[in-house]
C-alpha atoms as one frame of an Amber mdcrd trajectory, in Angstrom:
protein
 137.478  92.621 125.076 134.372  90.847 124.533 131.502  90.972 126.977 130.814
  88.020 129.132 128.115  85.388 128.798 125.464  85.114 130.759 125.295  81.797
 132.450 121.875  79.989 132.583 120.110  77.667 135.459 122.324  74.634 134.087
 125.208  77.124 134.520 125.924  76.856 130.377 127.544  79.923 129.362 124.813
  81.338 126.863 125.582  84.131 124.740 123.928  87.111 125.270 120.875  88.059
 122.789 120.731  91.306 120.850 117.021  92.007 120.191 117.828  95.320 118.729
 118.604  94.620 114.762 115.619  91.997 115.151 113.257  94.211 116.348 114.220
  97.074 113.899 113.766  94.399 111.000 110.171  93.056 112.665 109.052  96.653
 112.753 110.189  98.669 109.430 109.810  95.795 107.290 106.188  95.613 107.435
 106.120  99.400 107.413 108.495  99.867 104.414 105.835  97.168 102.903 102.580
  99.089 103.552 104.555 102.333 102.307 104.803 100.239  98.623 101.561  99.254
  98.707 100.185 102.711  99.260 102.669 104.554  97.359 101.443 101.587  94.029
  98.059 102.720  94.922  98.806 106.105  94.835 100.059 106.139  91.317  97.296
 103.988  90.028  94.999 106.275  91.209  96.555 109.655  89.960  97.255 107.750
  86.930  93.988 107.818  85.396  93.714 103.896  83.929  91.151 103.801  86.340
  88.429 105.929  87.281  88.889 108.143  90.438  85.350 107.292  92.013  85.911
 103.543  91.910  89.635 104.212  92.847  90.122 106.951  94.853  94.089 107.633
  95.924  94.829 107.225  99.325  95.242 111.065  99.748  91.577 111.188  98.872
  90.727 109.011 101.423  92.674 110.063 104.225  91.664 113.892 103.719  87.720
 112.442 103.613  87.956 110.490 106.440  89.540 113.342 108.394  86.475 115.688
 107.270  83.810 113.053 108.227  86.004 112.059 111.626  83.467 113.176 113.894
  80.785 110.946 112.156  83.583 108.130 111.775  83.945 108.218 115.484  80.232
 108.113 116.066  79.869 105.086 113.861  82.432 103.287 115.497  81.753 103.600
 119.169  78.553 101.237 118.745  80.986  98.746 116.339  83.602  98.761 119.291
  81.381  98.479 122.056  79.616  95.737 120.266  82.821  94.027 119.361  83.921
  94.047 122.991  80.751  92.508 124.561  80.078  89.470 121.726  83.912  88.695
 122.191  84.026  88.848 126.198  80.870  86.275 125.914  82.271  84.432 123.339
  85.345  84.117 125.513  83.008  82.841 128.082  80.906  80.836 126.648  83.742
  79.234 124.976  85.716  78.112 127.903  82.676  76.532 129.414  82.044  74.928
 126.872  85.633  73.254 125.907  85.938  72.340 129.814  82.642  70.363 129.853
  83.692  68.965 126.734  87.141  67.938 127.995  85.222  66.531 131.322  82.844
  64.497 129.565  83.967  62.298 126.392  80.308  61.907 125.804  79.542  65.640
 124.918  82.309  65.403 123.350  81.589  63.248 120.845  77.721  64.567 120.747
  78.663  68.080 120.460  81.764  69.048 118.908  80.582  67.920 115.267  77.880
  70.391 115.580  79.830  72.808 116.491  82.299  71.706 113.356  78.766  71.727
 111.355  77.912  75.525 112.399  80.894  76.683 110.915  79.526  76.097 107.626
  77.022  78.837 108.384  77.508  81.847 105.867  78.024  84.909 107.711  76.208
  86.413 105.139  73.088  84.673 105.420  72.990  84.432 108.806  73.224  88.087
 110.064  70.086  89.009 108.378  68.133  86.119 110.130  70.121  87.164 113.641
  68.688  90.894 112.652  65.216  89.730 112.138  65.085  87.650 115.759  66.480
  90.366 117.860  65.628  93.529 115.979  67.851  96.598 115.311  69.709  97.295
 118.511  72.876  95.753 119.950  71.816  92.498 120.880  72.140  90.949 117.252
  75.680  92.604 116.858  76.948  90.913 120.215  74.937  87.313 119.343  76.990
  87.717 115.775  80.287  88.426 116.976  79.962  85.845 119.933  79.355  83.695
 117.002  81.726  84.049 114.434  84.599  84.164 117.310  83.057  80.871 119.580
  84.474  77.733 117.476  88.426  78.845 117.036  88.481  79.221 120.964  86.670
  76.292 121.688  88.943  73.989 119.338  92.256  76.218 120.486  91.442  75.063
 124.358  90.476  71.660 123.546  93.733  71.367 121.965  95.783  72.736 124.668
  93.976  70.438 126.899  95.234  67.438 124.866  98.629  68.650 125.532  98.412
  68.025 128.831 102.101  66.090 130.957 100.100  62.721 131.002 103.113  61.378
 133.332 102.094  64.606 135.484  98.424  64.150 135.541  99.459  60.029 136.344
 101.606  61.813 138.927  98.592  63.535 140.711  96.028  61.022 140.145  98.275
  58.348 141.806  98.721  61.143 145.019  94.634  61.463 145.365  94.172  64.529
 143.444  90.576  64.475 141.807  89.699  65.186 138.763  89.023  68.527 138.877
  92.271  69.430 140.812  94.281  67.854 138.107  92.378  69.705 135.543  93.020
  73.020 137.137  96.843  72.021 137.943  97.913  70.724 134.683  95.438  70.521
 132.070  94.429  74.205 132.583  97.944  75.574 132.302  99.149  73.659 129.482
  96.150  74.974 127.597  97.322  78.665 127.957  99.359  79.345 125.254  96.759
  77.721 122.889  94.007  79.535 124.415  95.817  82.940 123.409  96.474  82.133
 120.050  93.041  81.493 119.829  92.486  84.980 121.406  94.386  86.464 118.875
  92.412  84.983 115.786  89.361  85.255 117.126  89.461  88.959 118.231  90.586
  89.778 114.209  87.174  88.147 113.606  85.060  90.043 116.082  85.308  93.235
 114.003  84.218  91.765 110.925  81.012  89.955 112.532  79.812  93.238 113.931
  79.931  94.917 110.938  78.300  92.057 109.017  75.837  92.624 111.573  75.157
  96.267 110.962  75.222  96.037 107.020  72.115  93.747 107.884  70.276  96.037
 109.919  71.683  98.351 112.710  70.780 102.235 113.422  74.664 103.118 114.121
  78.169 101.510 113.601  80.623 101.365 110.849  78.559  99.047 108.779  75.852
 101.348 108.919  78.624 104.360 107.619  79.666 102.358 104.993  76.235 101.541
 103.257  75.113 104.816 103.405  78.601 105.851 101.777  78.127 103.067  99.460
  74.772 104.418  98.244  75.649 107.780  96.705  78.846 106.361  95.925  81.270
 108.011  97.754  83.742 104.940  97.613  86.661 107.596  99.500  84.316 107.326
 102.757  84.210 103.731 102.465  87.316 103.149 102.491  88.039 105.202 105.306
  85.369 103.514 107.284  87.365 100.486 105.963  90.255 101.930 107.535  88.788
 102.660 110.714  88.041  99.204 111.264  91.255  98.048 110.401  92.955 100.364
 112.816  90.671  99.155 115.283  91.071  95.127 114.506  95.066  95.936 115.140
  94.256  98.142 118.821  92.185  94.984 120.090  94.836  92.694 118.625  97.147
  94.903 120.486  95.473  94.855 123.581  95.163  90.374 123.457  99.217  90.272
 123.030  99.480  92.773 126.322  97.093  90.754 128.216  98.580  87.557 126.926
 102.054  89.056 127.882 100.413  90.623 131.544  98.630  87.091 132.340 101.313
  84.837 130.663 104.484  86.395 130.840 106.296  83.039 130.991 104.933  82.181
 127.352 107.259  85.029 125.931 110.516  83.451 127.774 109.598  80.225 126.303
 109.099  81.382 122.798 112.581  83.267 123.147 114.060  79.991 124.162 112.277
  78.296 120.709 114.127  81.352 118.507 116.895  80.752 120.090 117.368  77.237
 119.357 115.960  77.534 115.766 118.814  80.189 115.264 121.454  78.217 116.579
 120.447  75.308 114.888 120.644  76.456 111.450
């Protein structure tokens, strides 16, 4: 006997979803991927076509990382705490910014090609300069990260803003709602699940600016680890600084999809709703 459907609001008899086998696939297929890769790398290292102190294996590096942890961990307090601050103002900044823009077609047009122009900015170039305005400490780090992460959250709400109901913002107008109350009824919400999307690619940025940032000039932080490393050529410890950054990219990444899923839980249903049509479509 099969199990019953589920009936929905429209009282359609909607078979039940199995998000086990999905979930399995979504999680050991990347795994099982990253296990090639590393296992590859392991035999071209061992191998000996190419020299182990430009290509250490990954048992190298994992067994000098875990010697050096305690200076790993030193190194990256500074890059985290760094990241966190530039991408909380960033966030900031950013949202001011897109909501005067979406208020005032004017700024609009005056500002958002400079901000398009900015982007052309190497990150490369410009963290020295940052460096030499502000000095050594964490200031430059949180001015670089704010940077690099500003634009893709300013264009992501923007965007969601221009996806606005316009029948439901006619709808509100035509009641007496002002400007602002429509804004913060419709155009706010419908901005949400573009605003954490931006979240999500800017915070995989935020990482990489601070440690641009400390490779310029910096007294502590991964970037710091990793030129010293880099100068008597211990390429193992780089790439486990390397890794150490990575692992902390995917916690912060982490952290944006619980928030988004704490703050925005309705975004999830409605993405289950997409995958559900897309799969009974095909």
């Amino acid at each position: 006997m099969t199990a019953p459907a589920e009936l929905s609001p429209g009282l359609v008899a909607v078979p039940r979803k199995r998000h086990g086998p999905a979930l399995i696939v979504a999680v050991a297929a990347p795994v099982i991927a990253l296990l090639l890769l590393l296992g590859l790398w392991q035999v071209v290292a061992v191998s000996g076509a190419v020299p182990a102190d430009m290509l250490p294996s990954p048992v190298r590096v994992v067994g000098a990382g875990a010697g050096e942890h305690e200076a790993l961990l030193r190194h990256a307090v500074p890059t985290l705490v760094a990241t966190i601050t530039g991408f909380a103002l960033s966030v900031a900044f950013a949202f001011v910014t897109a909501t005067l823009l979406d208020f005032s077609r004017i700024l609009r047009t005056a500002l958002l090609p400079l901000l398009i122009v900015s982007q052309t900015l190497p990150l490369i170039a410009l963290a020295p300069l940052v460096v030499l305005w502000f000095g050594f400490g964490l200031l430059p780090k949180i001015l670089l990260v704010a940077f690099v992460t500003y634009f893709p959250m300013v264009v992501g709400l923007l965007r969601g803003f221009a996806e606005a109901d316009p029948e439901a913002e006619r709808l509100l107008a035509s009641m007496g709602a002002s400007r602002a109350a429509v804004f913060r009824l419709v155009r706010l919400p419908a901005a949400t699940a573009s605003f954490f999307s931006s979240l999500r690619i800017s915070i995989t940025y935020a990482v990489v600016g601070a440690i641009f940032a400390e490779y310029a000039g910096a007294v502590a932080g991964l970037g710091v680890y990793m030129q010293s490393a880099k100068n008597v050529f211990r390429t193992d410890l780089v790439l486990a600084a390397v890794g150490v950054s990575t692992m902390l990219t995917l916690c912060l990444f982490g952290a944006v999809v619980l928030i988004e899923r704490w703050a925005a839980p309705w975004l999830r249903i409605e993405q289950g709703r997409v995958d559900a049509g897309g799969g009974g479509s095909a």
